[in-house]
Amino acid sequence: MTDPLPGFEQPAAPPRVDSVFSGRVVRVQPDITGVQRQFDYVVPAAWEDDGRAAKIAVGSLVRVDFHGRRTAGWITDVDVTPDPSLELRALAKWSSVGPPQELIALGDWAAWRWAGRLPHFLRAASPQRMVEEVAPRVEPPIADANPAMDAVFSPGVTHVRTTPNDSGLAVAIEAAVRGSALILVPTLHQRTEFSRALRNQGFDVAGYPEQWARSASGVLTVGTRLGAWAPVPEPASIVVIDEHDRAYKEERTPAWNARDVAIERARRGGVPCVLTSPSPSLEGLETADRRLSPERSVERESWPVVDVVDLRTADRPGLLTDAIVSLVRDSTTVACILNRKGRSRMLACGNCDALATCDACGVAVHQPDDTTLECVSCGTTRPVVCSACGATKFKLIRPGIGRVAEDLRALAKRDVIEVTAETDAADMSGEGLFIGTEALLRRLPNADAVVFLDFDQELAVPRSRAAEDAFSMLALAARRVGPRSQGGRVVIQTRKPDDIVVQAALHGDPKRVAESQRDVRRVFGQPPYGAWAVVSGAGSATFIERLRAVDESASLRLAQLGDRWRIAAESHTELLEIINAVDRPAERLRIDVDPIDL
DNA sequence: CGGACAAGCTGA
DNA sequence: CAGCTTGTCCGG
């Protein structure tokens, strides 16, 4: 250390007298994305006297002096033996109770499994606001478990195929009866529904992440994707409702999947994990130790009447066949689904309705990001400002839907409600004739009939999961309209009436989809019979180059897809052992393990 | 991540 | 070679 220059005052250095420290040393993971290392700090002696030291535990949120600044972090280990050559600093502040030990270990695993960083997962497992202390664990009142459900809650992973009109609530209630459980659902709306239903059954319910502290004291917890990281201590079981749902997959990096986190968490805790779905994912079926399905006749009866309209022999051109028109006239609430994937989308000014066009060539423009409009034809860009009135808000118009809605209005002689992202939920609660994309199915509470105007749109998607996704959409439609005994009706317009997905819905038999997909994917080594990752971004070329160097025996298969790369391996272990060993380039890089859109 | 410091670039 | 940018390293 250099002496201060004469005449200059030395800045106040932190006291380094031994008696100031308690001698206890803890390990801290800083909450900084770029820092994967952990660092040791000592507990200040003063904390022993005022009770703060007693709060030091694995998972605690603290603040520490780190390389000239102060940062938040998590205690990942206590009573560490530090490297004697280091001069340790003291913890600066105890902030909050944090995730329990087992979630920190699970975070380590998730960081490996999705090639991500630990702080990302620790944030998911931490309270949104500081928590002073957690109430002692509450033991839920023990009710009588239903012996008929013993098979569902036996050790390991159980896949329960539900009927389309069974939300999975019965499984969730039974889980609650058997001890403090963790229930995951795909959407916030389902979280509200399940919480309400469980409360009506007399259970105390914590919603994650808002009620972190209650969850931490062992209250039955219901959450969406993030709920996989709820701090319920040693849950008696973990239930994943509608396990096939894409909402369980995080879209941002690291692109983790809550279903898979739940499965691993249950495995580590040695508790049952129950997956439910009316349209199972192959991943869910494959990881399950046992698969339960309803009796064939029960499942069949729970499906609505499915009408298949062959568009090749339709009575009139276009999508509004006679079958549709008469159905729409006779039924009260109908949802018409028309996905216009891959078609050009146009923008119109939210203020004056002028179509946004290119200043150079007059062609319609699209909006690639928040700040630019780009010409599809010549690539000219301009700011998001209307040329006619100067407004800065634009709305998306899907020419397909607008046109069809207009025609439908004329043919059906009734009002048609076009549902977009901006449509108010209140406008969708009553009766009516609705038209919109797949999102309409998620938002409409129920309907007398659902019509897929052009189902080939779904079947023709070039993705390995296309069939499963298309079928899950039909299962969702079936849930909205109810079973055939209640007059539920789903109409599928297609040029491929013999497609396995259409046939499976027609016969109310999801097994057909899974079986056909299983064979295809096995042959080609596609997930879940192999592991995939997609690498994209500016740094991907460098990354792939380095990966080739690490993968000496060339056990990974690489395929370039435009500016992205697909990495395929026999297993996740093989895939991640290599991916995690590659030095990440400085440029932006996105690694998507288990991509859902490939 | 962000500060420290080294190496590289530019213009007088 | 000062003054600036860019790159690399590293933290308790």
Coordinates of C-alpha atoms (C1' of nucleotides) in Angstrom, one line a residue:
Chain A
M1 CA 0.0 0.0 0.0
T2 CA 1.4 3.5 -0.9
D3 CA 1.6 6.3 1.6
P4 CA -0.8 9.2 1.1
L5 CA 0.9 12.2 -0.6
P6 CA 1.8 14.9 2.0
G7 CA -0.9 17.5 2.2
F8 CA -3.6 15.2 0.9
E9 CA -6.1 13.7 3.3
Q10 CA -6.4 10.0 3.1
P11 CA -10.0 8.9 2.4
A12 CA -11.6 7.0 5.3
A13 CA -10.6 3.4 4.9
P14 CA -12.9 0.7 6.2
P15 CA -11.8 -0.4 9.7
R16 CA -9.6 -3.5 9.4
V17 CA -9.1 -4.2 13.1
D18 CA -9.7 -7.9 13.8
S19 CA -12.1 -7.3 16.7
V20 CA -14.5 -5.6 14.3
F21 CA -15.2 -9.0 12.6
S22 CA -17.0 -11.8 14.1
G23 CA -14.8 -14.3 12.4
R24 CA -17.7 -15.9 10.5
V25 CA -17.2 -16.0 6.8
V26 CA -20.0 -16.4 4.2
R27 CA -19.9 -16.9 0.4
V28 CA -21.8 -14.4 -1.7
Q29 CA -23.0 -14.6 -5.3
P30 CA -23.2 -11.0 -6.6
D31 CA -26.4 -10.0 -8.5
I32 CA -24.4 -9.0 -11.6
T33 CA -25.0 -10.9 -14.8
G34 CA -21.4 -10.9 -15.9
V35 CA -20.0 -12.2 -12.7
Q36 CA -20.4 -16.0 -12.2
R37 CA -17.8 -16.3 -9.5
Q38 CA -18.7 -16.1 -5.8
F39 CA -16.8 -14.1 -3.2
D40 CA -16.2 -14.4 0.5
Y41 CA -17.1 -11.8 3.1
V42 CA -17.0 -11.7 6.9
V43 CA -19.9 -11.0 9.2
P44 CA -19.3 -7.8 11.1
A45 CA -18.9 -8.3 14.9
A46 CA -21.5 -5.7 15.6
W47 CA -24.1 -7.9 13.9
E48 CA -23.6 -10.6 16.6
D49 CA -24.9 -8.1 19.3
D50 CA -27.9 -6.7 17.5
G51 CA -29.3 -9.9 16.2
R52 CA -28.5 -9.4 12.5
A53 CA -26.0 -12.2 12.6
A54 CA -28.7 -14.6 13.5
K55 CA -30.5 -13.8 10.3
I56 CA -27.5 -14.8 8.2
A57 CA -28.5 -17.9 6.3
V58 CA -28.0 -19.6 3.0
G59 CA -30.2 -17.6 0.5
S60 CA -30.2 -14.4 2.5
L61 CA -30.2 -11.2 0.3
V62 CA -27.3 -8.9 1.3
R63 CA -25.5 -5.9 0.0
V64 CA -21.7 -6.0 -0.3
D65 CA -18.9 -3.7 -1.3
F66 CA -17.7 -5.1 -4.6
H67 CA -14.8 -3.8 -6.7
G68 CA -15.5 -0.1 -5.8
R69 CA -19.2 -0.2 -5.7
R70 CA -22.0 -1.7 -3.7
T71 CA -24.1 -4.5 -5.1
A72 CA -26.9 -6.8 -4.1
G73 CA -26.1 -10.5 -3.7
W74 CA -27.2 -13.8 -2.2
I75 CA -25.4 -15.8 0.5
T76 CA -24.8 -19.2 -1.0
D77 CA -22.8 -20.7 1.8
V78 CA -22.2 -20.0 5.5
D79 CA -19.2 -20.8 7.8
V80 CA -16.8 -20.9 4.9
T81 CA -13.1 -21.4 5.4
P82 CA -11.6 -18.6 3.4
D83 CA -8.3 -18.4 1.5
P84 CA -6.0 -17.1 4.3
S85 CA -4.0 -14.9 1.8
L86 CA -7.1 -12.7 1.1
E87 CA -8.1 -9.7 3.0
L88 CA -11.8 -10.1 3.3
R89 CA -14.3 -7.2 3.4
A90 CA -17.3 -7.1 5.7
L91 CA -20.9 -7.6 4.6
A92 CA -22.4 -4.1 4.2
K93 CA -26.1 -4.8 4.9
W94 CA -28.5 -7.6 5.5
S95 CA -31.5 -7.0 3.2
S96 CA -34.0 -9.8 3.2
V97 CA -34.8 -13.4 3.7
G98 CA -34.1 -15.2 0.4
P99 CA -34.5 -18.5 -1.4
P100 CA -33.9 -21.7 0.7
Q101 CA -30.8 -23.8 0.2
E102 CA -32.5 -26.3 -2.1
L103 CA -33.6 -23.6 -4.6
I104 CA -30.0 -22.3 -4.8
A105 CA -28.9 -25.8 -5.6
L106 CA -31.7 -26.1 -8.1
G107 CA -30.6 -22.7 -9.6
D108 CA -27.1 -24.2 -10.1
W109 CA -28.7 -27.1 -12.0
A110 CA -30.9 -24.8 -14.1
A111 CA -28.0 -22.6 -15.0
W112 CA -26.3 -25.7 -16.4
R113 CA -29.4 -27.2 -18.0
W114 CA -30.3 -24.0 -19.9
A115 CA -26.7 -22.7 -20.3
G116 CA -27.7 -19.6 -18.3
R117 CA -26.5 -17.8 -15.2
L118 CA -27.2 -18.4 -11.6
P119 CA -28.4 -14.8 -10.7
H120 CA -31.2 -15.1 -13.2
F121 CA -32.7 -18.1 -11.4
L122 CA -32.0 -16.7 -7.9
R123 CA -33.9 -13.6 -8.9
A124 CA -36.9 -15.8 -9.9
A125 CA -36.7 -17.5 -6.4
S126 CA -36.4 -14.2 -4.5
P127 CA -39.0 -11.9 -3.0
Q128 CA -40.0 -8.8 -5.0
R129 CA -39.9 -6.7 -1.8
M130 CA -37.6 -7.2 1.2
V131 CA -38.9 -9.8 3.7
E132 CA -37.8 -9.3 7.3
E133 CA -38.7 -12.7 8.5
V134 CA -40.8 -15.7 7.6
A135 CA -43.5 -17.1 9.9
P136 CA -42.9 -20.6 11.2
R137 CA -44.1 -23.3 8.9
V138 CA -47.8 -23.8 9.0
E139 CA -48.9 -27.4 8.9
P140 CA -52.0 -27.7 6.6
P141 CA -55.0 -29.4 8.2
I142 CA -54.7 -33.1 7.3
A143 CA -57.8 -34.1 5.4
D144 CA -58.6 -37.6 4.2
A145 CA -56.7 -38.4 1.1
N146 CA -58.7 -40.1 -1.6
P147 CA -57.3 -43.7 -1.9
A148 CA -58.4 -43.7 -5.6
M149 CA -55.8 -41.0 -6.2
D150 CA -52.9 -42.9 -4.6
A151 CA -51.6 -43.9 -8.0
V152 CA -51.5 -40.3 -9.1
F153 CA -49.4 -39.3 -6.1
S154 CA -47.0 -42.2 -6.0
P155 CA -43.3 -41.4 -6.1
G156 CA -41.7 -40.2 -9.3
V157 CA -43.3 -38.4 -12.2
T158 CA -46.9 -39.3 -13.1
H159 CA -48.6 -38.0 -16.3
V160 CA -52.3 -37.7 -16.0
R161 CA -54.2 -37.2 -19.3
T162 CA -57.2 -35.1 -18.4
T163 CA -60.3 -34.9 -20.6
P164 CA -60.6 -31.5 -22.4
N165 CA -63.3 -30.2 -20.1
D166 CA -61.3 -31.2 -16.9
S167 CA -59.1 -28.3 -15.9
G168 CA -57.0 -30.5 -13.6
L169 CA -58.5 -28.9 -10.6
A170 CA -59.4 -32.2 -9.0
V171 CA -55.7 -33.2 -9.1
A172 CA -54.8 -29.8 -7.5
I173 CA -57.3 -30.2 -4.7
E174 CA -56.1 -33.7 -4.0
A175 CA -52.5 -32.4 -3.9
A176 CA -53.6 -29.8 -1.3
V177 CA -55.3 -32.5 0.8
R178 CA -52.0 -34.4 0.9
G179 CA -49.8 -31.7 2.3
S180 CA -48.3 -28.3 1.4
A181 CA -48.2 -28.5 -2.4
L182 CA -46.9 -26.4 -5.2
I183 CA -49.3 -26.0 -8.1
L184 CA -48.3 -24.5 -11.5
V185 CA -50.7 -23.3 -14.1
P186 CA -49.9 -21.7 -17.5
T187 CA -51.8 -18.4 -17.2
L188 CA -52.5 -15.7 -14.7
H189 CA -56.2 -16.2 -15.4
Q190 CA -55.9 -19.9 -14.4
R191 CA -54.0 -18.9 -11.3
T192 CA -56.9 -16.7 -10.2
E193 CA -59.4 -19.5 -11.0
F194 CA -57.4 -22.2 -9.2
S195 CA -56.7 -20.0 -6.2
R196 CA -60.4 -19.2 -5.8
A197 CA -61.5 -22.8 -6.2
L198 CA -58.9 -24.0 -3.6
R199 CA -60.0 -21.3 -1.2
N200 CA -63.6 -22.4 -1.6
Q201 CA -62.4 -25.9 -0.6
G202 CA -61.1 -24.4 2.7
F203 CA -57.4 -24.2 1.8
D204 CA -55.2 -21.2 2.6
V205 CA -53.5 -20.2 -0.7
A206 CA -50.4 -18.2 -1.5
G207 CA -50.1 -16.6 -5.0
Y208 CA -46.5 -16.5 -6.3
P209 CA -44.6 -14.3 -6.6
E210 CA -46.6 -11.6 -4.7
Q211 CA -47.1 -13.7 -1.6
W212 CA -43.5 -14.9 -1.3
A213 CA -43.3 -14.9 2.5
R214 CA -46.5 -16.9 2.9
S215 CA -45.3 -19.4 0.3
A216 CA -42.0 -19.6 2.3
S217 CA -43.9 -20.5 5.4
G218 CA -45.4 -23.5 3.7
V219 CA -48.8 -22.3 2.5
L220 CA -50.2 -24.1 -0.5
T221 CA -48.8 -22.1 -3.4
V222 CA -50.2 -21.5 -6.9
G223 CA -48.1 -19.8 -9.5
T224 CA -47.5 -19.5 -13.2
R225 CA -44.1 -20.2 -14.8
L226 CA -42.2 -18.3 -12.1
G227 CA -44.0 -20.4 -9.5
A228 CA -41.5 -23.3 -10.2
W229 CA -39.2 -21.1 -8.0
A230 CA -41.7 -20.5 -5.1
P231 CA -39.9 -21.0 -1.7
V232 CA -42.4 -23.6 -0.3
P233 CA -40.1 -25.6 2.0
E234 CA -40.1 -29.3 1.1
P235 CA -43.4 -29.3 -0.7
A236 CA -45.4 -32.6 -0.4
S237 CA -46.0 -32.7 -4.1
I238 CA -45.6 -30.5 -7.2
V239 CA -48.4 -30.4 -9.8
V240 CA -48.0 -28.9 -13.3
I241 CA -51.4 -28.2 -14.9
D242 CA -51.6 -28.3 -18.7
E243 CA -47.9 -29.3 -18.9
H244 CA -47.9 -29.1 -22.7
D245 CA -48.5 -25.3 -22.6
R246 CA -45.9 -23.1 -24.3
A247 CA -46.4 -20.5 -21.5
Y248 CA -44.1 -22.6 -19.3
K249 CA -41.2 -21.8 -21.6
E250 CA -39.4 -18.5 -20.9
E251 CA -39.0 -16.6 -24.1
R252 CA -36.0 -14.6 -22.9
T253 CA -32.6 -16.0 -22.3
P254 CA -32.1 -18.3 -20.4
A255 CA -35.1 -19.9 -22.1
W256 CA -35.9 -22.3 -19.2
N257 CA -39.0 -24.4 -18.9
A258 CA -41.0 -24.4 -15.7
R259 CA -42.3 -27.9 -16.2
D260 CA -38.8 -29.3 -16.4
V261 CA -37.7 -27.3 -13.3
A262 CA -40.7 -28.7 -11.5
I263 CA -39.8 -32.2 -12.5
E264 CA -36.2 -31.8 -11.3
R265 CA -37.2 -30.1 -8.1
A266 CA -39.6 -32.9 -7.2
R267 CA -37.0 -35.5 -8.1
R268 CA -34.4 -33.8 -5.8
G269 CA -37.0 -33.5 -3.0
G270 CA -38.1 -37.1 -3.5
V271 CA -41.7 -36.1 -3.8
P272 CA -44.4 -36.9 -6.4
C273 CA -44.6 -34.7 -9.5
V274 CA -47.9 -34.8 -11.3
L275 CA -48.2 -33.5 -14.9
T276 CA -51.7 -33.0 -16.3
S277 CA -52.8 -32.3 -19.9
P278 CA -55.6 -33.1 -22.3
S279 CA -53.0 -32.9 -25.1
P280 CA -49.8 -34.3 -23.7
S281 CA -46.4 -33.2 -24.9
L282 CA -44.0 -36.0 -25.9
E283 CA -41.5 -34.6 -23.4
G284 CA -44.1 -34.9 -20.6
L285 CA -45.0 -38.4 -21.6
E286 CA -41.5 -39.5 -22.0
T287 CA -40.2 -38.3 -18.6
A288 CA -43.1 -39.7 -16.8
D289 CA -42.6 -42.9 -14.8
R290 CA -46.3 -43.8 -15.3
R291 CA -49.0 -42.5 -17.6
L292 CA -52.7 -42.5 -16.5
S293 CA -55.5 -41.8 -18.9
P294 CA -59.3 -41.7 -18.6
E295 CA -61.4 -44.6 -19.8
R296 CA -61.8 -44.5 -23.5
S297 CA -65.6 -44.0 -23.4
V298 CA -65.3 -41.2 -20.8
E299 CA -62.6 -39.4 -22.8
R300 CA -64.6 -39.8 -26.1
E301 CA -67.8 -38.4 -24.5
S302 CA -65.9 -35.4 -23.0
W303 CA -65.0 -34.2 -26.5
P304 CA -67.5 -32.0 -28.4
V305 CA -69.0 -32.9 -31.7
V306 CA -66.2 -32.3 -34.2
D307 CA -67.3 -31.4 -37.8
V308 CA -64.7 -31.6 -40.5
V309 CA -65.3 -29.4 -43.6
D310 CA -63.2 -30.4 -46.6
L311 CA -62.3 -27.1 -48.2
R312 CA -61.3 -28.9 -51.4
T313 CA -65.0 -29.8 -52.1
A314 CA -66.6 -26.8 -50.4
D315 CA -69.8 -25.4 -51.8
R316 CA -68.3 -21.9 -52.4
P317 CA -64.8 -20.5 -52.7
G318 CA -63.1 -18.8 -49.7
L319 CA -63.4 -19.7 -46.1
L320 CA -67.0 -18.9 -45.4
T321 CA -68.7 -22.2 -46.4
D322 CA -72.4 -22.9 -46.1
A323 CA -71.7 -25.0 -43.0
I324 CA -70.1 -22.1 -41.3
V325 CA -72.7 -19.6 -42.3
S326 CA -75.6 -21.7 -41.0
L327 CA -73.8 -22.6 -37.8
V328 CA -73.0 -18.9 -37.1
R329 CA -76.7 -18.0 -37.7
D330 CA -78.0 -20.8 -35.3
S331 CA -75.5 -20.5 -32.4
T332 CA -75.4 -17.8 -29.9
T333 CA -71.7 -17.5 -29.1
V334 CA -69.2 -18.5 -31.8
A335 CA -65.5 -18.1 -31.9
C336 CA -64.0 -18.1 -35.4
I337 CA -60.2 -18.7 -35.4
L338 CA -58.0 -17.5 -38.2
N339 CA -54.3 -17.5 -37.7
R340 CA -52.5 -15.5 -40.4
K341 CA -49.0 -16.7 -39.7
G342 CA -46.3 -15.7 -42.1
R343 CA -48.6 -13.3 -44.1
S344 CA -47.6 -9.7 -44.5
R345 CA -48.9 -7.6 -41.6
M346 CA -49.8 -4.0 -42.2
L347 CA -49.8 -1.0 -40.0
A348 CA -52.3 1.8 -39.9
C349 CA -52.2 5.1 -37.9
G350 CA -54.0 4.8 -34.6
N351 CA -55.2 8.4 -35.0
C352 CA -56.1 9.0 -38.7
D353 CA -56.2 5.4 -39.9
A354 CA -53.8 6.2 -42.8
L355 CA -52.0 3.1 -44.0
A356 CA -48.3 3.3 -43.1
T357 CA -46.4 3.2 -46.4
C358 CA -42.8 3.6 -47.6
D359 CA -41.8 7.2 -48.5
A360 CA -39.5 5.9 -51.2
C361 CA -41.7 3.4 -53.0
G362 CA -45.2 3.6 -51.5
V363 CA -45.3 -0.1 -50.4
A364 CA -46.7 -1.0 -46.9
V365 CA -44.1 -0.9 -44.2
H366 CA -43.8 -3.1 -41.1
Q367 CA -42.3 -2.4 -37.7
P368 CA -39.3 -4.5 -36.8
D369 CA -38.7 -2.8 -33.4
D370 CA -40.0 0.0 -31.2
T371 CA -38.4 2.9 -33.1
T372 CA -38.5 2.0 -36.8
L373 CA -40.8 1.4 -39.7
E374 CA -39.1 -0.6 -42.4
C375 CA -40.2 -1.1 -46.1
V376 CA -40.7 -4.7 -46.9
S377 CA -39.8 -4.1 -50.5
C378 CA -36.8 -1.6 -50.6
G379 CA -35.6 -1.8 -47.0
T380 CA -35.9 2.0 -46.4
T381 CA -36.5 2.8 -42.7
R382 CA -38.1 5.8 -41.0
P383 CA -39.2 6.6 -37.5
V384 CA -42.6 5.5 -36.1
V385 CA -44.4 8.7 -37.1
C386 CA -47.5 8.9 -39.3
S387 CA -46.7 10.8 -42.6
A388 CA -50.3 12.1 -42.7
C389 CA -50.9 13.4 -39.2
G390 CA -47.7 13.0 -37.2
A391 CA -49.1 10.6 -34.6
T392 CA -46.8 8.0 -33.2
K393 CA -49.2 5.2 -32.4
F394 CA -49.9 2.5 -35.0
K395 CA -52.2 -0.5 -35.0
L396 CA -51.7 -3.8 -36.6
I397 CA -54.1 -4.8 -39.3
R398 CA -54.3 -8.3 -40.5
P399 CA -55.9 -8.1 -43.9
G400 CA -57.1 -11.6 -43.7
I401 CA -59.2 -11.2 -40.6
G402 CA -60.6 -7.8 -41.5
R403 CA -61.8 -9.0 -44.9
V404 CA -63.3 -12.2 -43.6
A405 CA -65.0 -10.4 -40.7
E406 CA -66.7 -8.1 -43.2
D407 CA -67.9 -11.0 -45.4
L408 CA -69.1 -12.9 -42.4
R409 CA -71.1 -9.9 -41.2
A410 CA -72.8 -9.7 -44.5
L411 CA -73.5 -13.5 -44.8
A412 CA -74.5 -14.2 -41.3
K413 CA -76.6 -10.9 -41.0
R414 CA -75.3 -10.3 -37.4
D415 CA -72.6 -8.3 -35.7
V416 CA -69.1 -9.6 -35.8
I417 CA -66.6 -8.7 -33.0
E418 CA -63.0 -8.6 -34.2
V419 CA -60.8 -9.5 -31.3
T420 CA -57.3 -8.0 -31.2
A421 CA -54.8 -7.4 -28.4
E422 CA -56.5 -4.1 -27.8
T423 CA -60.0 -5.6 -27.4
D424 CA -61.4 -5.1 -23.9
A425 CA -62.0 -8.2 -21.9
A426 CA -65.4 -6.8 -20.9
D427 CA -66.5 -6.9 -24.6
M428 CA -65.8 -10.6 -24.7
S429 CA -67.7 -11.7 -21.6
G430 CA -71.2 -11.8 -23.2
E431 CA -72.7 -13.5 -26.2
G432 CA -71.6 -12.7 -29.7
L433 CA -69.9 -13.7 -32.8
F434 CA -66.1 -13.3 -32.4
I435 CA -63.3 -13.6 -34.9
G436 CA -59.6 -13.5 -34.1
T437 CA -56.4 -15.4 -33.9
E438 CA -55.5 -18.3 -31.6
A439 CA -55.3 -15.7 -28.7
L440 CA -59.1 -15.5 -28.9
L441 CA -59.3 -19.1 -27.7
R442 CA -57.3 -18.2 -24.6
R443 CA -59.3 -15.1 -23.8
L444 CA -62.9 -16.1 -24.5
P445 CA -64.4 -17.7 -21.3
N446 CA -66.7 -20.1 -23.2
A447 CA -68.6 -20.5 -26.4
D448 CA -71.3 -22.7 -28.0
A449 CA -69.0 -23.4 -31.0
V450 CA -65.5 -22.8 -32.2
V451 CA -64.7 -22.7 -35.9
F452 CA -61.2 -23.1 -37.3
L453 CA -61.6 -21.3 -40.6
D454 CA -58.3 -22.5 -42.1
F455 CA -56.8 -25.2 -40.0
D456 CA -54.2 -26.0 -42.6
Q457 CA -52.4 -22.9 -41.4
E458 CA -51.7 -24.8 -38.2
L459 CA -50.9 -28.1 -39.8
A460 CA -48.5 -26.6 -42.4
V461 CA -46.2 -24.9 -39.9
P462 CA -42.6 -26.2 -40.5
R463 CA -41.9 -27.2 -36.9
S464 CA -41.3 -30.5 -35.3
R465 CA -44.0 -29.8 -32.7
A466 CA -46.6 -28.6 -35.2
A467 CA -48.9 -31.6 -34.8
E468 CA -48.9 -31.4 -31.0
D469 CA -49.4 -27.6 -31.0
A470 CA -52.3 -27.9 -33.5
F471 CA -53.9 -30.6 -31.4
S472 CA -53.5 -28.6 -28.2
M473 CA -55.4 -25.8 -29.9
L474 CA -58.3 -28.2 -30.7
A475 CA -58.2 -29.4 -27.1
L476 CA -58.5 -25.8 -25.9
A477 CA -61.4 -25.3 -28.3
A478 CA -63.0 -28.4 -26.9
R479 CA -62.6 -27.0 -23.3
R480 CA -64.3 -23.8 -24.3
V481 CA -67.4 -25.4 -25.9
G482 CA -67.8 -28.3 -23.4
P483 CA -68.7 -32.0 -24.1
R484 CA -71.0 -33.3 -26.8
S485 CA -73.7 -34.0 -24.3
Q486 CA -74.0 -30.3 -23.7
G487 CA -74.1 -29.5 -27.4
G488 CA -70.4 -28.5 -27.7
R489 CA -69.3 -28.1 -31.3
V490 CA -66.0 -27.6 -33.0
V491 CA -65.7 -27.1 -36.8
I492 CA -62.4 -27.7 -38.6
Q493 CA -62.1 -26.5 -42.1
T494 CA -59.1 -28.1 -43.9
R495 CA -57.8 -29.5 -47.1
K496 CA -56.3 -32.4 -45.1
P497 CA -59.3 -34.1 -43.5
D498 CA -57.3 -37.3 -43.0
D499 CA -54.5 -35.6 -41.1
I500 CA -53.8 -37.5 -37.9
V501 CA -54.5 -34.3 -35.8
V502 CA -57.9 -33.8 -37.3
Q503 CA -58.7 -37.5 -36.9
A504 CA -57.6 -37.5 -33.3
A505 CA -60.0 -34.7 -32.5
L506 CA -62.8 -36.3 -34.5
H507 CA -62.5 -39.4 -32.4
G508 CA -61.6 -37.6 -29.2
D509 CA -58.4 -39.7 -29.0
P510 CA -55.2 -37.7 -28.2
K511 CA -53.2 -40.9 -28.1
R512 CA -53.2 -41.0 -31.9
V513 CA -51.2 -37.7 -32.0
A514 CA -48.6 -38.8 -29.5
E515 CA -48.1 -42.2 -31.1
S516 CA -47.6 -40.8 -34.6
Q517 CA -45.3 -38.1 -33.4
R518 CA -43.3 -40.5 -31.3
D519 CA -42.3 -42.6 -34.3
V520 CA -41.3 -39.6 -36.5
R521 CA -39.2 -38.0 -33.7
R522 CA -37.5 -41.3 -32.7
V523 CA -36.4 -42.0 -36.2
F524 CA -34.9 -38.5 -36.7
G525 CA -33.5 -38.2 -33.1
Q526 CA -35.6 -35.2 -32.5
P527 CA -36.5 -34.1 -28.9
P528 CA -37.3 -35.8 -26.6
Y529 CA -35.3 -38.6 -28.2
G530 CA -32.3 -36.2 -28.5
A531 CA -31.5 -32.7 -27.2
W532 CA -31.4 -29.6 -29.3
A533 CA -30.2 -26.1 -28.8
V534 CA -30.4 -23.1 -31.1
V535 CA -27.6 -20.5 -31.1
S536 CA -28.3 -17.0 -32.6
G537 CA -27.1 -13.5 -32.4
A538 CA -24.0 -11.6 -33.6
G539 CA -21.6 -13.9 -31.6
S540 CA -23.0 -17.2 -33.0
A541 CA -20.4 -17.7 -35.7
T542 CA -17.6 -17.3 -33.2
F543 CA -19.4 -19.5 -30.7
I544 CA -19.9 -22.3 -33.2
E545 CA -16.2 -22.1 -34.2
R546 CA -15.1 -22.5 -30.6
L547 CA -17.6 -25.2 -30.1
R548 CA -16.2 -27.2 -32.9
A549 CA -12.8 -26.9 -31.3
V550 CA -14.1 -28.1 -27.9
D551 CA -16.1 -31.0 -29.4
E552 CA -13.1 -33.0 -30.5
S553 CA -14.9 -36.2 -31.2
A554 CA -17.6 -34.3 -33.2
S555 CA -20.4 -35.9 -31.1
L556 CA -22.7 -32.9 -31.8
R557 CA -24.5 -32.4 -35.1
L558 CA -24.5 -28.9 -36.4
A559 CA -26.9 -27.4 -38.9
Q560 CA -27.0 -23.8 -40.1
L561 CA -30.5 -22.4 -40.4
G562 CA -30.2 -18.9 -41.9
D563 CA -28.3 -16.9 -39.3
R564 CA -29.0 -19.4 -36.6
W565 CA -27.4 -22.7 -35.8
R566 CA -29.0 -25.8 -34.5
I567 CA -26.9 -28.0 -32.2
A568 CA -28.2 -31.6 -31.8
A569 CA -26.9 -34.3 -29.4
E570 CA -28.1 -37.6 -28.1
S571 CA -28.8 -36.2 -24.6
H572 CA -28.9 -33.1 -22.6
T573 CA -25.8 -34.2 -20.7
E574 CA -23.8 -34.6 -23.9
L575 CA -25.2 -31.3 -25.3
L576 CA -24.6 -29.2 -22.2
E577 CA -21.2 -30.6 -21.3
I578 CA -19.9 -29.1 -24.5
I579 CA -22.0 -25.9 -24.7
N580 CA -21.1 -25.0 -21.1
A581 CA -17.4 -25.6 -21.8
V582 CA -17.2 -23.1 -24.7
D583 CA -16.0 -19.5 -23.9
R584 CA -18.8 -17.1 -24.7
P585 CA -17.9 -14.4 -27.2
A586 CA -18.3 -10.8 -26.2
E587 CA -21.0 -10.1 -28.9
R588 CA -24.6 -10.8 -28.2
L589 CA -25.4 -14.5 -28.1
R590 CA -28.7 -16.3 -27.5
I591 CA -28.6 -19.9 -26.6
D592 CA -32.0 -21.6 -26.6
V593 CA -31.9 -25.1 -25.2
D594 CA -35.0 -27.1 -26.1
P595 CA -36.4 -24.5 -28.6
I596 CA -40.1 -24.8 -29.0
D597 CA -40.3 -23.2 -32.5
L598 CA -38.1 -25.7 -34.4
Chain B
dC1 C1' -21.4 -5.4 -14.6
dG2 C1' -18.2 -1.5 -14.5
dG3 C1' -13.6 0.5 -13.1
dA4 C1' -8.6 0.2 -14.0
dC5 C1' -5.2 0.0 -16.9
dA6 C1' -2.9 -1.2 -21.3
dA7 C1' -2.6 -0.9 -26.1
dG8 C1' -3.8 1.4 -30.3
dC9 C1' -5.0 5.5 -33.1
dT10 C1' -4.8 10.3 -34.4
dG11 C1' -3.4 15.0 -35.2
dA12 C1' -0.3 18.8 -34.3
Chain C
dC1 C1' 3.3 12.5 -27.3
dA2 C1' -1.2 14.2 -25.2
dG3 C1' -5.7 13.0 -25.5
dC4 C1' -8.8 10.0 -26.9
dT5 C1' -11.0 5.3 -28.1
dT6 C1' -11.1 0.4 -27.7
dG7 C1' -9.9 -4.0 -25.6
dT8 C1' -8.9 -7.0 -21.7
dC9 C1' -8.9 -8.2 -17.1
dC10 C1' -10.8 -9.0 -12.7
dG11 C1' -13.3 -8.4 -8.3
dG12 C1' -13.2 -11.3 -1.7

